[in-house]
XYZ file of C-alpha atoms in Angstrom:
548
model
C -2.809 -20.532 -26.985
C 0.624 -21.359 -28.285
C 2.809 -22.189 -25.303
C 6.165 -20.508 -24.892
C 9.536 -22.154 -24.809
C 10.088 -21.622 -21.084
C 9.881 -24.841 -19.081
C 8.832 -25.491 -15.509
C 11.917 -26.132 -13.382
C 10.258 -27.011 -10.095
C 6.731 -27.009 -8.802
C 5.912 -26.775 -5.147
C 2.123 -26.647 -4.974
C 1.262 -26.558 -1.299
C -2.467 -26.514 -0.690
C -1.929 -25.223 2.821
C -4.747 -24.455 5.172
C -5.527 -20.779 5.756
C -3.949 -20.657 9.186
C -0.439 -21.337 7.897
C 1.991 -18.725 9.157
C 2.240 -17.351 5.845
C -0.423 -13.162 1.400
C -1.561 -11.525 -1.509
C 1.052 -12.707 -4.048
C 4.820 -12.498 -4.214
C 6.863 -12.387 -7.405
C 10.532 -12.522 -8.369
C 12.378 -12.568 -11.664
C 15.826 -12.251 -13.188
C 17.831 -13.331 -16.211
C 21.525 -13.758 -16.707
C 23.082 -15.341 -13.647
C 23.348 -18.994 -12.716
C 21.864 -18.517 -9.246
C 18.571 -20.377 -9.482
C 18.753 -22.373 -6.263
C 20.313 -19.547 -4.267
C 17.707 -17.025 -5.416
C 14.912 -19.441 -4.654
C 15.927 -19.499 -0.987
C 15.672 -15.686 -0.907
C 12.261 -15.880 -2.558
C 11.009 -18.081 0.284
C 11.319 -15.082 2.620
C 8.005 -13.759 1.302
C 6.007 -16.969 1.197
C 3.554 -15.290 3.594
C 2.372 -13.168 0.663
C 1.272 -16.329 -1.147
C 0.772 -19.351 1.081
C -1.487 -21.337 -1.239
C 0.963 -22.405 -3.959
C 4.475 -21.748 -5.213
C 5.747 -22.228 -8.750
C 9.126 -21.514 -10.312
C 9.431 -21.183 -14.096
C 12.890 -21.823 -15.555
C 13.952 -19.365 -18.260
C 17.229 -21.131 -18.945
C 19.542 -18.531 -17.453
C 17.078 -17.169 -14.935
C 13.537 -17.668 -13.684
C 10.170 -16.235 -12.767
C 8.813 -17.143 -9.354
C 5.321 -16.861 -7.893
C 3.851 -17.383 -4.415
C 0.072 -17.370 -4.682
C -2.760 -16.183 -2.481
C -5.887 -17.113 -4.410
C -8.403 -14.242 -4.655
C -9.736 -14.314 -8.221
C -10.041 -17.706 -9.880
C -9.638 -19.983 -6.873
C -8.785 -23.195 -8.698
C -5.363 -24.361 -9.840
C -5.876 -23.149 -13.419
C -5.319 -19.607 -12.150
C -1.810 -20.416 -10.941
C 1.027 -18.320 -12.328
C 3.372 -17.927 -14.162
C 1.146 -17.757 -17.231
C 2.830 -18.643 -20.536
C 1.592 -17.975 -24.082
C 2.920 -16.814 -27.447
C 6.478 -17.503 -26.327
C 6.124 -15.108 -23.381
C 5.545 -15.598 -19.654
C 4.366 -13.345 -16.825
C 3.988 -13.172 -13.061
C 1.801 -10.455 -11.567
C 0.795 -9.409 -8.086
C -2.303 -7.460 -8.915
C -5.984 -6.940 -9.436
C -7.274 -5.861 -12.851
C -10.578 -4.097 -12.303
C -13.245 -4.511 -14.957
C -11.326 -7.468 -16.337
C -14.435 -9.400 -17.323
C -15.396 -6.801 -19.928
C -11.811 -6.670 -21.145
C -11.784 -10.445 -21.363
C -14.882 -10.417 -23.588
C -13.175 -7.979 -25.951
C -10.136 -10.224 -26.198
C -12.334 -13.271 -26.771
C -13.893 -11.327 -29.620
C -10.427 -11.130 -31.142
C -10.071 -14.902 -30.968
C -8.232 -15.359 -27.659
C -9.165 -18.229 -25.368
C -8.555 -18.532 -21.642
C -7.972 -21.474 -19.352
C -8.845 -19.837 -16.004
C -10.960 -17.193 -14.327
C -7.854 -15.296 -13.228
C -7.749 -11.632 -14.213
C -3.978 -11.808 -14.708
C -4.287 -14.356 -17.522
C -5.299 -11.408 -19.715
C -1.855 -9.840 -19.517
C -0.116 -11.890 -22.201
C -2.860 -11.379 -24.836
C -2.823 -7.667 -23.960
C 0.944 -7.548 -24.355
C 0.683 -9.307 -27.696
C -1.886 -6.750 -28.872
C -0.465 -3.543 -27.433
C 3.079 -4.122 -26.182
C 4.158 -1.774 -23.396
C 1.256 0.562 -24.260
C -0.919 -1.842 -22.272
C 0.366 -0.499 -18.959
C -1.289 2.878 -19.551
C -4.551 1.091 -20.377
C -4.851 -0.906 -17.166
C -7.300 0.053 -14.437
C -5.385 -1.920 -11.870
C -3.188 -2.218 -8.824
C -0.254 -4.293 -10.000
C 3.399 -5.195 -10.020
C 4.457 -7.538 -12.804
C 7.488 -9.134 -14.411
C 7.098 -10.268 -17.995
C 9.492 -12.441 -19.981
C 9.565 -11.509 -23.677
C 10.611 -14.687 -25.434
C 11.455 -12.954 -28.716
C 14.014 -10.628 -27.139
C 14.981 -12.887 -24.230
C 14.518 -9.907 -21.876
C 12.491 -9.142 -18.784
C 10.020 -6.267 -18.734
C 8.784 -5.101 -15.331
C 6.085 -2.577 -14.454
C 4.257 -1.120 -11.470
C 0.930 0.669 -11.037
C 0.913 4.501 -11.048
C 0.553 4.855 -7.258
C 2.671 1.887 -6.235
C -0.059 0.143 -4.279
C 1.488 -3.208 -5.133
C 5.141 -3.492 -4.094
C 8.116 -4.051 -6.376
C 11.836 -3.591 -5.726
C 14.972 -4.062 -7.745
C 18.709 -4.346 -7.368
C 21.727 -5.531 -9.305
C 23.453 -8.842 -8.735
C 27.265 -8.960 -8.445
C 27.263 -10.109 -12.070
C 25.504 -6.778 -12.946
C 22.156 -8.286 -13.947
C 19.025 -6.637 -12.628
C 16.673 -8.610 -10.387
C 13.092 -7.724 -9.422
C 11.149 -8.881 -6.366
C 8.066 -8.013 -4.353
C 9.903 -7.002 -1.209
C 13.396 -5.822 -0.273
C 13.804 -8.776 2.079
C 13.994 -10.958 -1.068
C 17.087 -9.038 -2.160
C 18.969 -8.410 1.104
C 22.202 -10.369 0.782
C 21.886 -10.622 -2.991
C 22.206 -6.967 -3.969
C 24.442 -4.232 -2.644
C 21.781 -1.555 -3.143
C 18.033 -2.149 -3.128
C 15.579 0.434 -4.431
C 11.818 0.671 -4.876
C 10.652 0.254 -8.450
C 9.260 3.691 -9.427
C 5.441 3.713 -9.605
C 3.945 4.474 -13.000
C 7.020 3.167 -14.815
C 8.013 0.125 -16.795
C 11.521 -1.238 -17.253
C 12.666 -2.330 -20.704
C 16.012 -2.430 -22.529
C 17.860 -1.298 -19.435
C 15.738 1.833 -18.917
C 12.892 2.922 -16.662
C 10.157 4.605 -18.704
C 7.347 6.661 -17.133
C 4.039 5.640 -18.689
C 1.794 7.596 -16.295
C 2.540 10.242 -13.663
C -0.674 10.235 -11.631
C 0.655 12.938 -9.287
C 0.924 15.557 -12.044
C -2.306 17.240 -13.195
C -2.959 16.892 -16.896
C -5.632 19.605 -17.142
C -7.054 22.044 -14.602
C -10.623 21.147 -13.606
C -12.525 24.247 -12.484
C -15.770 22.585 -11.362
C -17.749 24.482 -8.736
C -18.036 22.975 -5.258
C -21.327 21.152 -5.823
C -20.245 19.705 -9.163
C -16.907 18.649 -7.703
C -18.581 16.958 -4.729
C -20.993 15.073 -7.004
C -18.067 13.727 -9.048
C -16.058 12.914 -5.921
C -19.035 10.963 -4.600
C -19.661 9.045 -7.808
C -16.039 8.239 -8.570
C -15.239 7.088 -5.039
C -18.383 4.972 -4.916
C -17.373 3.335 -8.205
C -13.881 2.721 -6.829
C -15.285 1.027 -3.741
C -17.753 -1.137 -5.650
C -15.187 -2.521 -8.082
C -13.016 -3.554 -5.102
C -15.805 -5.649 -3.642
C -15.406 -8.093 -6.547
C -13.604 -11.113 -5.122
C -14.116 -14.861 -5.066
C -12.814 -14.898 -1.471
C -14.327 -13.394 1.726
C -13.954 -9.606 2.172
C -13.619 -7.574 5.373
C -13.052 -3.937 6.354
C -10.622 -2.117 8.624
C -12.616 0.514 10.494
C -10.782 3.129 12.551
C -13.834 5.274 13.189
C -12.288 8.112 11.205
C -13.807 9.630 8.092
C -12.018 7.653 5.381
C -12.461 4.063 6.539
C -16.003 4.891 7.682
C -16.948 6.087 4.194
C -15.561 2.926 2.602
C -17.628 0.836 5.008
C -20.752 2.955 4.528
C -20.737 2.676 0.739
C -19.990 -1.058 0.837
C -22.750 -1.674 3.384
C -25.265 -0.041 1.044
C -24.464 -2.387 -1.805
C -23.738 -5.749 -0.188
C -26.616 -8.062 0.636
C -25.370 -9.084 4.063
C -23.782 -7.242 7.021
C -20.177 -6.287 6.375
C -17.459 -7.533 8.743
C -15.516 -4.683 10.351
C -12.492 -4.684 12.646
C -11.045 -2.004 14.922
C -8.081 -1.920 17.262
C -7.331 0.071 20.368
C -5.175 0.200 23.466
C -6.461 -1.172 26.737
C -6.488 2.432 27.968
C -7.520 5.649 26.132
C -8.432 3.908 22.841
C -9.770 7.077 21.269
C -11.300 5.702 18.091
C -12.899 2.500 19.367
C -16.020 4.342 20.450
C -16.335 6.068 17.069
C -15.738 2.829 15.173
C -18.453 1.117 17.205
C -20.788 4.020 16.554
C -20.219 3.638 12.798
C -20.515 -0.156 12.914
C -23.770 0.011 14.866
C -25.170 2.587 12.449
C -24.302 0.353 9.477
C -25.462 -2.873 11.130
C -21.995 -4.350 10.716
C -20.639 -7.536 12.244
C -18.028 -5.690 14.288
C -14.972 -6.921 16.197
C -12.775 -4.926 18.574
C -9.174 -6.004 19.123
C -7.635 -4.674 22.356
C -3.862 -4.441 22.796
C -1.545 -3.482 25.654
C 1.777 -1.692 26.039
C 3.450 -5.102 26.228
C 1.843 -6.139 22.920
C 3.106 -2.961 21.254
C 6.702 -3.310 22.416
C 6.798 -7.034 21.643
C 5.562 -6.412 18.099
C 7.966 -3.555 17.338
C 10.935 -5.584 15.957
C 8.634 -7.709 13.806
C 6.905 -4.611 12.469
C 10.184 -2.951 11.434
C 11.301 -6.212 9.816
C 8.120 -6.615 7.790
C 7.954 -2.935 6.787
C 11.512 -2.332 5.652
C 11.459 1.257 6.907
C 12.756 3.387 9.765
C 10.150 6.118 9.250
C 8.613 7.196 12.532
C 4.987 7.740 11.594
C 4.876 4.643 9.376
C 6.118 2.419 12.189
C 3.822 3.957 14.787
C 0.756 3.514 12.591
C 1.776 0.022 11.496
C 1.833 -1.551 14.940
C -1.927 -1.352 15.410
C -2.604 -2.293 11.796
C -0.287 -5.303 11.957
C -1.846 -6.583 15.179
C -5.438 -6.236 13.989
C -4.557 -8.004 10.724
C -2.798 -10.735 12.693
C -6.014 -11.227 14.651
C -8.057 -11.383 11.435
C -5.687 -13.943 9.935
C -5.785 -16.151 13.019
C -9.510 -15.952 13.781
C -11.384 -15.564 10.474
C -11.556 -16.912 6.923
C -11.202 -13.471 5.349
C -8.719 -13.017 2.509
C -9.344 -9.426 1.337
C -9.429 -6.203 3.397
C -10.596 -2.793 2.238
C -8.886 0.185 3.865
C -9.077 3.985 3.897
C -5.555 5.008 2.851
C -4.807 7.743 0.250
C -7.472 10.224 1.294
C -5.225 12.595 3.259
C -2.721 12.935 0.433
C -5.538 14.076 -1.862
C -7.688 16.219 0.432
C -5.192 17.335 3.057
C -3.718 16.567 6.456
C -4.052 18.669 9.575
C -0.776 20.363 8.680
C -1.931 21.330 5.168
C -4.330 23.761 6.822
C -1.157 25.854 7.097
C -0.505 25.817 3.332
C 0.298 29.424 2.390
C -1.456 29.235 -0.994
C -3.474 26.904 -3.226
C -0.348 26.361 -5.311
C 1.609 25.281 -2.237
C -1.186 22.898 -1.261
C -1.105 21.361 -4.732
C 2.672 20.983 -4.737
C 2.501 19.239 -1.368
C -0.233 16.897 -2.619
C 1.868 16.009 -5.658
C 4.853 15.234 -3.442
C 2.747 13.071 -1.130
C 1.205 11.101 -4.002
C 4.650 10.534 -5.575
C 6.025 9.227 -2.289
C 2.972 7.280 -1.104
C 4.551 3.942 -1.947
C 7.184 4.527 0.756
C 4.764 5.456 3.539
C 1.022 4.782 3.981
C 0.713 2.457 0.988
C 3.753 0.507 2.169
C 2.203 0.231 5.636
C -1.091 -1.113 4.315
C 0.562 -3.606 1.987
C 3.030 -5.066 4.468
C 0.800 -5.206 7.545
C -1.968 -6.900 5.602
C 0.080 -9.110 3.285
C 2.360 -10.531 5.965
C -0.819 -11.934 7.472
C -1.815 -13.660 4.220
C -4.459 -11.117 3.295
C -4.862 -8.800 0.330
C -5.203 -5.025 0.718
C -7.564 -3.052 -1.496
C -7.468 0.722 -1.375
C -10.526 2.420 -2.931
C -9.169 5.961 -2.471
C -6.353 4.852 -4.788
C -8.750 4.273 -7.678
C -6.969 5.827 -10.660
C -9.996 7.647 -12.063
C -10.758 9.089 -8.634
C -7.153 10.135 -7.932
C -6.764 11.710 -11.366
C -9.915 13.788 -10.922
C -9.006 15.068 -7.461
C -5.412 15.851 -8.484
C -6.696 17.816 -11.497
C -9.249 19.733 -9.435
C -8.484 23.424 -8.883
C -6.481 23.518 -5.619
C -8.498 26.558 -4.490
C -11.376 24.119 -4.001
C -9.248 21.693 -1.938
C -7.516 24.236 0.310
C -9.199 24.417 3.708
C -11.116 27.668 3.367
C -14.278 26.098 4.771
C -13.358 25.894 8.454
C -13.385 22.104 8.125
C -10.587 19.900 6.853
C -11.322 17.649 3.845
C -14.586 19.523 3.371
C -15.180 18.388 -0.207
C -15.064 14.734 0.775
C -17.341 15.284 3.769
C -19.851 17.329 1.791
C -19.859 14.753 -1.006
C -21.343 12.167 1.352
C -23.726 14.285 3.413
C -27.025 12.533 3.908
C -27.576 9.187 5.575
C -24.274 7.470 4.790
C -22.896 8.186 8.281
C -23.950 9.890 11.491
C -23.372 13.614 11.051
C -20.942 13.889 13.953
C -18.780 11.128 12.446
C -18.892 12.685 8.987
C -17.818 16.048 10.356
C -15.453 14.930 13.145
C -11.931 16.300 12.767
C -9.184 13.826 11.949
C -7.174 12.084 14.653
C -3.894 10.555 13.457
C -4.273 6.757 13.325
C -1.141 6.012 15.317
C -2.375 8.363 18.028
C -6.018 7.395 17.737
C -5.238 3.768 18.580
C -4.522 5.380 21.936
C -2.335 8.353 22.841
C -0.559 6.075 25.279
C 0.839 3.911 22.464
C 3.040 6.660 21.044
C 3.924 7.807 24.535
C 4.938 4.243 25.457
C 7.198 4.018 22.392
C 8.851 7.329 23.207
C 9.343 6.327 26.828
C 10.865 2.984 25.807
C 13.354 4.716 23.511
C 14.126 7.304 26.162
C 15.063 4.580 28.631
C 17.132 2.714 26.035
C 19.722 5.434 25.401
C 21.480 7.958 27.569
C 21.899 11.383 26.018
C 25.559 10.611 25.358
C 24.733 7.288 23.677
C 22.112 8.974 21.519
C 24.534 11.643 20.300
C 27.245 9.096 19.554
C 25.044 6.555 17.798
C 23.023 8.896 15.634
C 26.204 10.322 14.100
C 26.865 6.948 12.494
C 24.151 7.715 9.973
C 24.635 10.399 7.356
C 21.507 9.661 5.321
C 18.189 10.444 7.067
C 20.039 10.880 10.345
C 17.986 10.054 13.482
C 16.947 13.194 15.370
C 15.175 11.726 18.403
C 15.821 8.674 20.546
C 12.704 7.070 19.102
C 13.970 7.553 15.537
C 17.364 6.113 16.552
C 15.635 3.021 17.949
C 13.790 2.470 14.680
C 16.924 3.044 12.606
C 18.918 0.518 14.607
C 16.157 -2.053 14.195
C 16.021 -1.293 10.461
C 19.772 -1.770 10.081
C 19.469 -5.143 11.799
C 17.248 -6.413 8.985
C 18.218 -4.177 6.038
C 21.850 -3.181 6.594
C 22.995 -0.277 4.465
C 19.651 0.098 2.652
C 18.362 3.347 4.176
C 18.036 4.995 0.761
C 15.017 2.794 0.012
C 13.118 5.588 1.801
C 13.702 9.214 0.759
C 13.463 10.658 4.274
C 11.269 10.828 7.352
C 7.603 11.620 6.707
C 7.137 15.036 8.315
C 4.936 18.105 7.844
C 6.329 20.729 5.469
C 8.725 22.566 7.779
C 8.942 25.515 5.398
C 5.378 26.482 6.291
C 4.639 28.643 9.304
C 3.171 26.472 12.061
C 4.730 23.252 10.726
C 8.328 23.460 11.936
C 7.935 20.589 14.402
C 10.187 17.694 15.429
C 7.519 14.992 15.547
C 5.259 13.750 12.714
C 2.196 13.415 14.940
C -0.630 15.853 14.297
C -0.863 16.155 18.089
C 2.048 18.598 18.098
C 0.313 21.039 15.727
C -1.464 24.075 17.116
C -4.605 23.308 15.095
C -5.024 19.763 16.432
C -7.614 21.011 18.916
C -10.338 18.475 19.621
C -9.250 16.059 16.890
C -8.188 13.329 19.272
C -11.062 13.534 21.721
């Protein structure tokens, strides 16, 4: 391939051992300001996303930066930025089915120097331009330097599974980076890059809105369940493709259990599963063990205490970049189990069960007044996923130098379920998420696990964890202090002492950046039965035996 004009400014290729306190990949890019050394120091804040190597590519009046965690193509030839045809690219992503795509490009005369999936991006851009983004079956965030125009083009996958943020430097140039912590101190306002968009010529262009149905699918229940089964299974299998060791987070709930069950059927050795629970009332540990035993998994339980939870809280808020109550609660357990995995295993990839509830319903969506209301809520949740559950999975896993893969976020699967007639998805069966459960009836899981009602992850780690957090916040502020301090915030104002605690921690690390998150994740308060002041499903009247 013809090499571009961009030259390597500095190379810092650290072949660190896996136990460095350092995940996935981190990217940064800008053009137009003479800030190379200053920006590089900000880029180092996310070295944990890519502890294996770092490379900075000089673009003359800007640069592309890449911290690498090697997953596909484990030798140095897969190191980014890639440069060809006068263009360069950095990408945090996985391109599924890339081997077939690579063969097609080789048939057009392209040659490749590595086994990295991301090396395909520059030939694809040469062939299709920005139309390539719509073609990708991928989880990705990328920054591409177009040598002909001298501009940066950035893009993000339709769900926002891979993180990307942007802001404007004092000199008015835009800068892109994997996490907001890369931009704090550089930019006055930091915002998430909108999923399903690309940025070019100063504009954000939507190339795919995965939340919006394109055509109503009126399949009957059995047909729908067969397609749900087949598409989810395909999504899981493609995410098992990695040149590095793969593990599974197993809560004992439906979603993570299904991911494990399908993977266990297809892999030739026992899968490695990990669960976390409090040292008292760890609700889901027993269910996770039941699933692991059924699947013959190599299973590990990680036990945490109240002291572990409170000690981790500031770090969790710092790594998340959010003040959202339910995201922080659910992240503490996830962060600690991933920390254990990083410190005690050689795993590099984790499969998780996120993005099922947004598609098939939460406990509170049982109160949806109509199929249309259910669908509108699902669309809202999918649009905002990148600020909540997807953010949680990415940060908790990546900060521990691991890569998250989310099979329920498979684009073909999500598109089908979002297009499915909402009358089929509304809970008219007396069982939440019935279509998903029915799709996998048989011998995938024990029947009582397959049909067990959902327990919220943050609560299921142990009811005491959320209670401990509330108690800690209650002791931290008097009523008078709470009223005075919460009035300082006009955007997403804290409404409980716990939410004030999280907001104050957030402001410590991300001052003035609250608008990175649209609001607190809460049930739809406009629906009867959902006007609650806590995001936990425990406060809903239909929670019943979910947490037992």
